[in-house]
Short mmCIF file of C-alpha atoms and ligand atoms in Angstrom, two decimals:
data_model
loop_
_atom_site.label_atom_id
_atom_site.label_comp_id
_atom_site.label_asym_id
_atom_site.label_seq_id
_atom_site.Cartn_x
_atom_site.Cartn_y
_atom_site.Cartn_z
CA MET C 217 -66.00 -116.41 157.60
CA MET C 218 -67.53 -114.38 154.84
CA TRP C 219 -66.99 -116.47 151.78
CA GLN C 220 -66.86 -115.27 148.28
CA SER C 221 -66.87 -117.73 145.44
CA CYS C 222 -64.85 -116.15 142.69
CA CYS C 223 -64.38 -117.99 139.45
CA LEU C 224 -61.09 -116.67 138.23
CA VAL C 225 -59.52 -117.11 134.87
CA LEU C 226 -56.80 -119.11 136.50
CA VAL C 227 -58.42 -121.12 139.25
CA CYS C 228 -61.88 -121.56 140.63
CA ALA C 229 -61.37 -121.04 144.31
CA VAL C 230 -63.20 -120.22 147.48
CA VAL C 231 -61.61 -116.99 148.57
CA VAL C 232 -61.63 -115.68 152.11
CA SER C 233 -62.65 -112.09 152.42
CA ALA C 234 -59.80 -111.28 154.72
CA GLN C 235 -56.14 -111.06 154.44
CA PHE C 236 -56.00 -112.60 157.92
CA PRO C 237 -57.62 -112.08 161.30
CA ARG C 238 -55.14 -110.71 163.81
CA GLU C 239 -55.81 -113.54 166.31
CA CYS C 240 -54.73 -116.18 163.78
CA VAL C 241 -51.30 -114.93 162.79
CA THR C 242 -49.44 -116.29 165.80
CA PRO C 243 -46.65 -118.88 165.34
CA GLU C 244 -49.00 -121.55 166.80
CA GLY C 245 -51.88 -120.50 164.58
CA LEU C 246 -49.73 -120.59 161.44
CA ARG C 247 -48.19 -123.93 162.38
CA SER C 248 -51.57 -125.53 162.99
CA GLY C 249 -53.06 -124.06 159.82
CA THR C 250 -56.21 -123.31 161.82
CA CYS C 251 -57.87 -119.92 161.83
CA CYS C 252 -61.09 -120.31 163.83
CA PRO C 253 -61.29 -117.40 166.28
CA SER C 254 -64.07 -116.88 168.79
CA PRO C 255 -66.53 -114.02 168.31
CA SER C 256 -65.49 -111.04 170.45
CA GLY C 257 -66.78 -111.21 174.00
CA LEU C 258 -66.84 -114.99 173.96
CA ASN C 259 -63.90 -117.12 175.01
CA ASP C 260 -62.94 -120.45 173.65
CA ASP C 261 -65.87 -120.71 171.32
CA PRO C 262 -64.32 -121.18 167.87
CA CYS C 263 -66.55 -119.64 165.18
CA GLY C 264 -69.30 -119.19 167.79
CA SER C 265 -70.18 -122.85 167.41
CA GLY C 266 -71.56 -122.95 170.96
CA THR C 267 -74.33 -120.55 169.93
CA GLY C 268 -74.83 -121.99 166.46
CA ARG C 269 -73.17 -119.12 164.64
CA GLY C 270 -70.75 -121.30 162.68
CA GLU C 271 -68.28 -124.16 162.63
CA CYS C 272 -64.57 -124.60 162.16
CA VAL C 273 -64.17 -126.64 158.98
CA ALA C 274 -61.45 -127.86 156.65
CA ILE C 275 -61.21 -125.73 153.53
CA ALA C 276 -61.77 -127.49 150.23
CA VAL C 277 -60.10 -125.85 147.26
CA ASP C 278 -60.09 -126.71 143.61
CA ALA C 279 -57.17 -129.03 142.92
CA ARG C 280 -57.42 -129.02 139.14
CA PRO C 281 -54.19 -128.06 137.34
CA HIS C 282 -53.66 -124.44 136.37
CA GLY C 283 -54.61 -123.29 132.92
CA PRO C 284 -51.91 -122.72 130.28
CA GLN C 285 -51.86 -118.98 131.00
CA TYR C 286 -50.09 -119.71 134.30
CA PRO C 287 -47.00 -121.84 133.61
CA HIS C 288 -45.85 -121.92 137.25
CA ASP C 289 -46.85 -124.09 140.14
CA GLY C 290 -46.10 -123.60 143.79
CA ARG C 291 -44.62 -120.13 143.30
CA ASP C 292 -47.49 -117.90 144.27
CA ASP C 293 -49.16 -117.82 147.71
CA ARG C 294 -52.48 -117.10 146.02
CA GLU C 295 -52.58 -120.51 144.37
CA ARG C 296 -55.43 -122.43 145.99
CA TRP C 297 -55.91 -119.59 148.40
CA PRO C 298 -55.75 -119.62 151.39
CA ILE C 299 -54.34 -123.05 152.11
CA ARG C 300 -50.71 -121.98 152.01
CA PHE C 301 -51.50 -120.13 155.21
CA PHE C 302 -54.57 -121.81 156.68
CA ASN C 303 -56.50 -124.94 155.84
CA GLN C 304 -59.23 -124.68 158.51
CA THR C 305 -61.43 -121.63 158.93
CA CYS C 306 -64.93 -120.71 160.08
CA ARG C 307 -67.97 -121.43 157.97
CA CYS C 308 -70.83 -119.27 159.24
CA ASN C 309 -74.48 -120.24 159.34
CA GLY C 310 -77.47 -118.21 158.18
CA ASN C 311 -76.97 -114.47 158.45
CA PHE C 312 -73.77 -114.69 160.47
CA SER C 313 -70.53 -113.65 158.85
CA GLY C 314 -66.96 -112.55 159.48
CA SER C 315 -63.79 -114.50 160.17
CA ASN C 316 -65.17 -115.56 163.59
CA CYS C 317 -68.89 -115.52 162.63
CA GLY C 318 -69.28 -112.59 165.03
CA ARG C 319 -70.60 -110.25 162.35
CA CYS C 320 -73.78 -110.13 160.29
CA ARG C 321 -73.91 -110.59 156.55
CA HIS C 322 -74.17 -107.40 154.54
CA GLY C 323 -77.74 -106.13 154.81
CA TRP C 324 -78.49 -107.66 158.24
CA THR C 325 -78.09 -106.31 161.74
CA GLY C 326 -78.99 -106.95 165.39
CA ALA C 327 -77.57 -109.33 167.98
CA ASN C 328 -78.96 -112.31 166.10
CA CYS C 329 -78.47 -110.81 162.63
CA ASP C 330 -82.19 -111.20 161.95
CA GLN C 331 -83.10 -107.57 161.26
CA ARG C 332 -82.95 -106.42 157.68
CA VAL C 333 -81.18 -103.17 157.09
CA SER C 334 -81.66 -101.17 153.99
CA VAL C 335 -78.40 -99.97 152.44
CA VAL C 336 -79.13 -97.63 149.55
CA ARG C 337 -76.33 -96.36 147.36
CA ARG C 338 -77.15 -92.90 146.06
CA ASN C 339 -75.81 -90.90 143.15
CA VAL C 340 -73.01 -88.78 144.56
CA MET C 341 -74.29 -85.80 142.55
CA GLY C 342 -77.53 -85.94 144.51
CA LEU C 343 -75.91 -85.63 147.92
CA SER C 344 -76.25 -82.35 149.79
CA THR C 345 -73.14 -80.42 150.77
CA GLU C 346 -73.48 -81.78 154.29
CA GLU C 347 -73.89 -85.34 153.08
CA LYS C 348 -70.81 -85.01 150.88
CA ARG C 349 -68.82 -83.61 153.77
CA ALA C 350 -69.96 -86.47 156.02
CA PHE C 351 -68.88 -88.96 153.37
CA VAL C 352 -65.45 -87.38 152.92
CA ASP C 353 -65.02 -87.26 156.72
CA ALA C 354 -65.93 -90.95 156.91
CA LEU C 355 -63.34 -91.80 154.24
CA ASP C 356 -60.78 -89.74 156.11
CA GLN C 357 -61.61 -91.63 159.31
CA ALA C 358 -61.30 -94.95 157.43
CA LYS C 359 -57.89 -93.84 156.15
CA ARG C 360 -56.73 -93.29 159.75
CA THR C 361 -58.50 -96.12 161.63
CA VAL C 362 -56.57 -99.36 162.09
CA HIS C 363 -58.66 -102.26 160.86
CA PRO C 364 -60.08 -103.83 164.02
CA ASP C 365 -59.81 -107.43 162.82
CA LEU C 366 -57.55 -107.85 159.82
CA VAL C 367 -53.81 -107.67 159.31
CA ILE C 368 -51.83 -108.15 156.13
CA ALA C 369 -48.96 -110.49 155.36
CA THR C 370 -45.83 -108.56 154.42
CA ARG C 371 -43.78 -111.61 153.33
CA ARG C 372 -44.41 -114.65 151.22
CA THR C 373 -45.00 -117.94 153.03
CA PRO C 374 -41.33 -119.12 152.98
CA GLU C 375 -40.37 -116.06 155.07
CA ILE C 376 -43.60 -115.70 157.02
CA PHE C 377 -42.18 -116.74 160.40
CA GLY C 378 -39.62 -113.92 160.26
CA PRO C 379 -35.81 -113.98 160.51
CA ASP C 380 -35.89 -115.61 163.97
CA GLY C 381 -38.62 -118.09 163.07
CA LEU C 382 -40.82 -116.68 165.83
CA THR C 383 -42.03 -113.34 164.50
CA PRO C 384 -44.84 -113.73 162.00
CA GLN C 385 -44.51 -111.04 159.33
CA PHE C 386 -47.85 -109.25 159.45
CA GLU C 387 -48.74 -105.60 159.81
CA ASN C 388 -51.71 -103.57 160.86
CA ILE C 389 -53.44 -101.68 158.12
CA THR C 390 -56.13 -99.01 158.14
CA ILE C 391 -59.64 -99.74 156.89
CA TYR C 392 -59.25 -97.68 153.71
CA ASN C 393 -55.76 -99.00 153.02
CA TYR C 394 -57.06 -102.54 153.40
CA PHE C 395 -59.44 -101.81 150.52
CA VAL C 396 -56.46 -100.65 148.45
CA TRP C 397 -54.29 -103.57 149.56
CA SER C 398 -56.83 -106.28 148.77
CA HIS C 399 -57.24 -104.83 145.28
CA TYR C 400 -53.46 -104.76 144.87
CA PHE C 401 -53.15 -108.33 146.18
CA SER C 402 -55.63 -109.62 143.62
CA VAL C 403 -53.82 -107.99 140.68
CA SER C 404 -50.16 -108.18 141.61
CA LYS C 405 -47.59 -110.13 139.60
CA THR C 406 -46.13 -113.46 140.67
CA PHE C 407 -42.76 -113.12 142.35
CA LEU C 408 -40.43 -115.73 140.85
CA GLY C 409 -37.46 -115.24 143.15
CA ALA C 410 -34.73 -112.72 143.87
CA GLY C 411 -33.06 -111.46 140.73
CA GLN C 412 -35.70 -112.96 138.46
CA ALA C 413 -38.35 -111.14 136.52
CA SER C 414 -41.80 -111.39 138.03
CA PHE C 415 -44.53 -113.08 136.04
CA GLY C 416 -47.20 -110.63 134.90
CA GLY C 417 -49.23 -112.93 132.72
CA VAL C 418 -52.09 -113.27 135.19
CA ASP C 419 -54.32 -110.70 136.74
CA PHE C 420 -56.94 -112.27 138.95
CA SER C 421 -59.36 -109.38 139.02
CA HIS C 422 -59.10 -107.64 135.64
CA GLU C 423 -59.31 -108.57 131.98
CA GLY C 424 -61.52 -111.55 132.61
CA PRO C 425 -64.82 -112.81 133.93
CA GLY C 426 -63.75 -112.30 137.56
CA PHE C 427 -63.78 -108.51 137.13
CA VAL C 428 -67.28 -107.73 138.29
CA THR C 429 -67.26 -110.24 141.15
CA TRP C 430 -63.95 -108.98 142.50
CA HIS C 431 -64.83 -105.30 142.33
CA ARG C 432 -68.22 -105.82 143.95
CA PHE C 433 -66.44 -107.72 146.67
CA HIS C 434 -63.91 -104.92 147.27
CA LEU C 435 -66.67 -102.33 147.54
CA LEU C 436 -68.82 -104.51 149.80
CA GLN C 437 -65.85 -105.07 152.09
CA LEU C 438 -65.10 -101.34 152.35
CA GLU C 439 -68.77 -100.47 152.88
CA ARG C 440 -69.20 -103.16 155.53
CA ASP C 441 -66.03 -102.08 157.38
CA MET C 442 -67.16 -98.45 157.29
CA GLN C 443 -70.60 -99.41 158.62
CA ASP C 444 -68.90 -101.02 161.63
CA MET C 445 -66.46 -98.13 162.04
CA LEU C 446 -69.29 -95.58 162.02
CA GLN C 447 -71.65 -97.88 163.95
CA GLU C 448 -74.13 -97.06 161.24
CA PRO C 449 -75.46 -100.30 159.67
CA SER C 450 -77.24 -98.42 156.87
CA PHE C 451 -74.16 -96.44 155.74
CA ALA C 452 -73.81 -96.72 151.96
CA LEU C 453 -71.06 -95.68 149.57
CA PRO C 454 -72.42 -93.28 146.96
CA TYR C 455 -72.00 -94.11 143.28
CA TRP C 456 -70.81 -92.15 140.27
CA ASN C 457 -72.97 -92.56 137.19
CA PHE C 458 -70.46 -93.25 134.44
CA ALA C 459 -73.23 -93.69 131.88
CA ILE C 460 -74.35 -90.08 131.93
CA GLY C 461 -71.50 -88.36 133.73
CA GLY C 462 -71.84 -85.92 136.54
CA GLU C 463 -74.20 -83.37 135.02
CA HIS C 464 -77.48 -85.14 135.71
CA MET C 465 -78.81 -86.63 138.90
C1 NAG U 697 -53.05 -128.07 157.38
O1 NAG U 697 -51.99 -127.16 157.61
C2 NAG U 697 -51.05 -127.59 158.58
C3 NAG U 697 -50.07 -126.47 158.80
O2 NAG U 697 -49.47 -126.08 157.58
C4 NAG U 697 -50.40 -128.91 158.14
O3 NAG U 697 -49.53 -129.34 159.13
C5 NAG U 697 -51.49 -129.92 157.89
O4 NAG U 697 -50.90 -131.11 157.37
C6 NAG U 697 -52.53 -129.41 156.91
N1 NAG U 697 -53.62 -130.35 156.81
C7 NAG U 697 -54.11 -130.74 155.64
C8 NAG U 697 -55.23 -131.70 155.70
O5 NAG U 697 -53.66 -130.33 154.58
C1 NAG U 698 -81.68 -114.07 157.85
O1 NAG U 698 -82.63 -113.77 158.87
C2 NAG U 698 -83.97 -113.76 158.43
C3 NAG U 698 -84.82 -113.31 159.61
O2 NAG U 698 -84.67 -114.15 160.73
C4 NAG U 698 -84.36 -115.12 157.91
O3 NAG U 698 -85.68 -115.08 157.41
C5 NAG U 698 -83.41 -115.51 156.79
O4 NAG U 698 -83.70 -116.83 156.38
C6 NAG U 698 -81.98 -115.44 157.28
N1 NAG U 698 -81.08 -115.73 156.14
C7 NAG U 698 -80.36 -116.83 156.11
C8 NAG U 698 -79.47 -116.97 154.91
O5 NAG U 698 -80.41 -117.68 156.97
C1 NAG U 699 -52.15 -103.27 165.74
O1 NAG U 699 -53.42 -102.80 166.09
C2 NAG U 699 -53.93 -103.36 167.28
C3 NAG U 699 -55.36 -102.89 167.44
O2 NAG U 699 -55.48 -101.51 167.24
C4 NAG U 699 -53.04 -102.96 168.45
O3 NAG U 699 -53.51 -103.56 169.64
C5 NAG U 699 -51.62 -103.44 168.16
O4 NAG U 699 -50.76 -102.98 169.17
C6 NAG U 699 -51.14 -102.93 166.82
N1 NAG U 699 -49.87 -103.55 166.51
C7 NAG U 699 -48.85 -102.86 166.02
C8 NAG U 699 -47.61 -103.64 165.72
O5 NAG U 699 -48.92 -101.67 165.81
#
């Protein structure tokens, strides 16, 4: 799994890049707490361990008490993420990445993830008309393409098995909307129960030292997903130069 160590204001946690891989959100998967899928094309090879890509391991999370800014405990699924859902996931070796270790880390490509790929973000004002159109088309495609691997939870853990106890409450999401959703998920308030006010005193990805880490992560995730969607490992998001505005290049 692609891991991201984010030191948040509230908790220091190892955060999985995904909401959840589609293969894991079955009643059996949720009951076992294990999310160790096999890389696509391989059967029964959790995390690609047979080919040395990774291993299925227990997740260790920080168990220190919350800081005073979060006076609740056990109310928010994001506490000690992701162990309310899964407590075993893939840990990938070397340049392998992804929830099943079937992908390459950002910046690497090839069957063995041993070829470097140069991903250069360019100033959007320096793109030609054609390049801008290609970028907008790619965003439009991302807005319409269902994420191939990840689904999002639409209920909190107490209701996650659905009204009949057999229908895990997850939905498909498009690649672009996943980018929006993961940002939303990191900032949203804590739900305290029906009829109660939600707690807005924490924001995991703004107003604190986690800001830069989180936002780099969101952009890397979108860029990496678009590279796969376009089958273009060197695809890069352009940047906007806020320091000097749009007039210079
Ligand atoms: C992992 O999660 C499963 C499912 O929730 C649970 O039954 C199991 O006790 C957990 N294991 C540990 C070590 O927390
Ligand atoms: C990624 O692959 C290259 C080329 O094989 C290798 O030199 C490098 O050590 C790998 N990176 C990691 C983190 O294993
Ligand atoms: C979600 O997307 C997958 C892959 O595109 C598809 O196989 C599945 O039928 C979709 N599920 C729903 C509920 O739309």
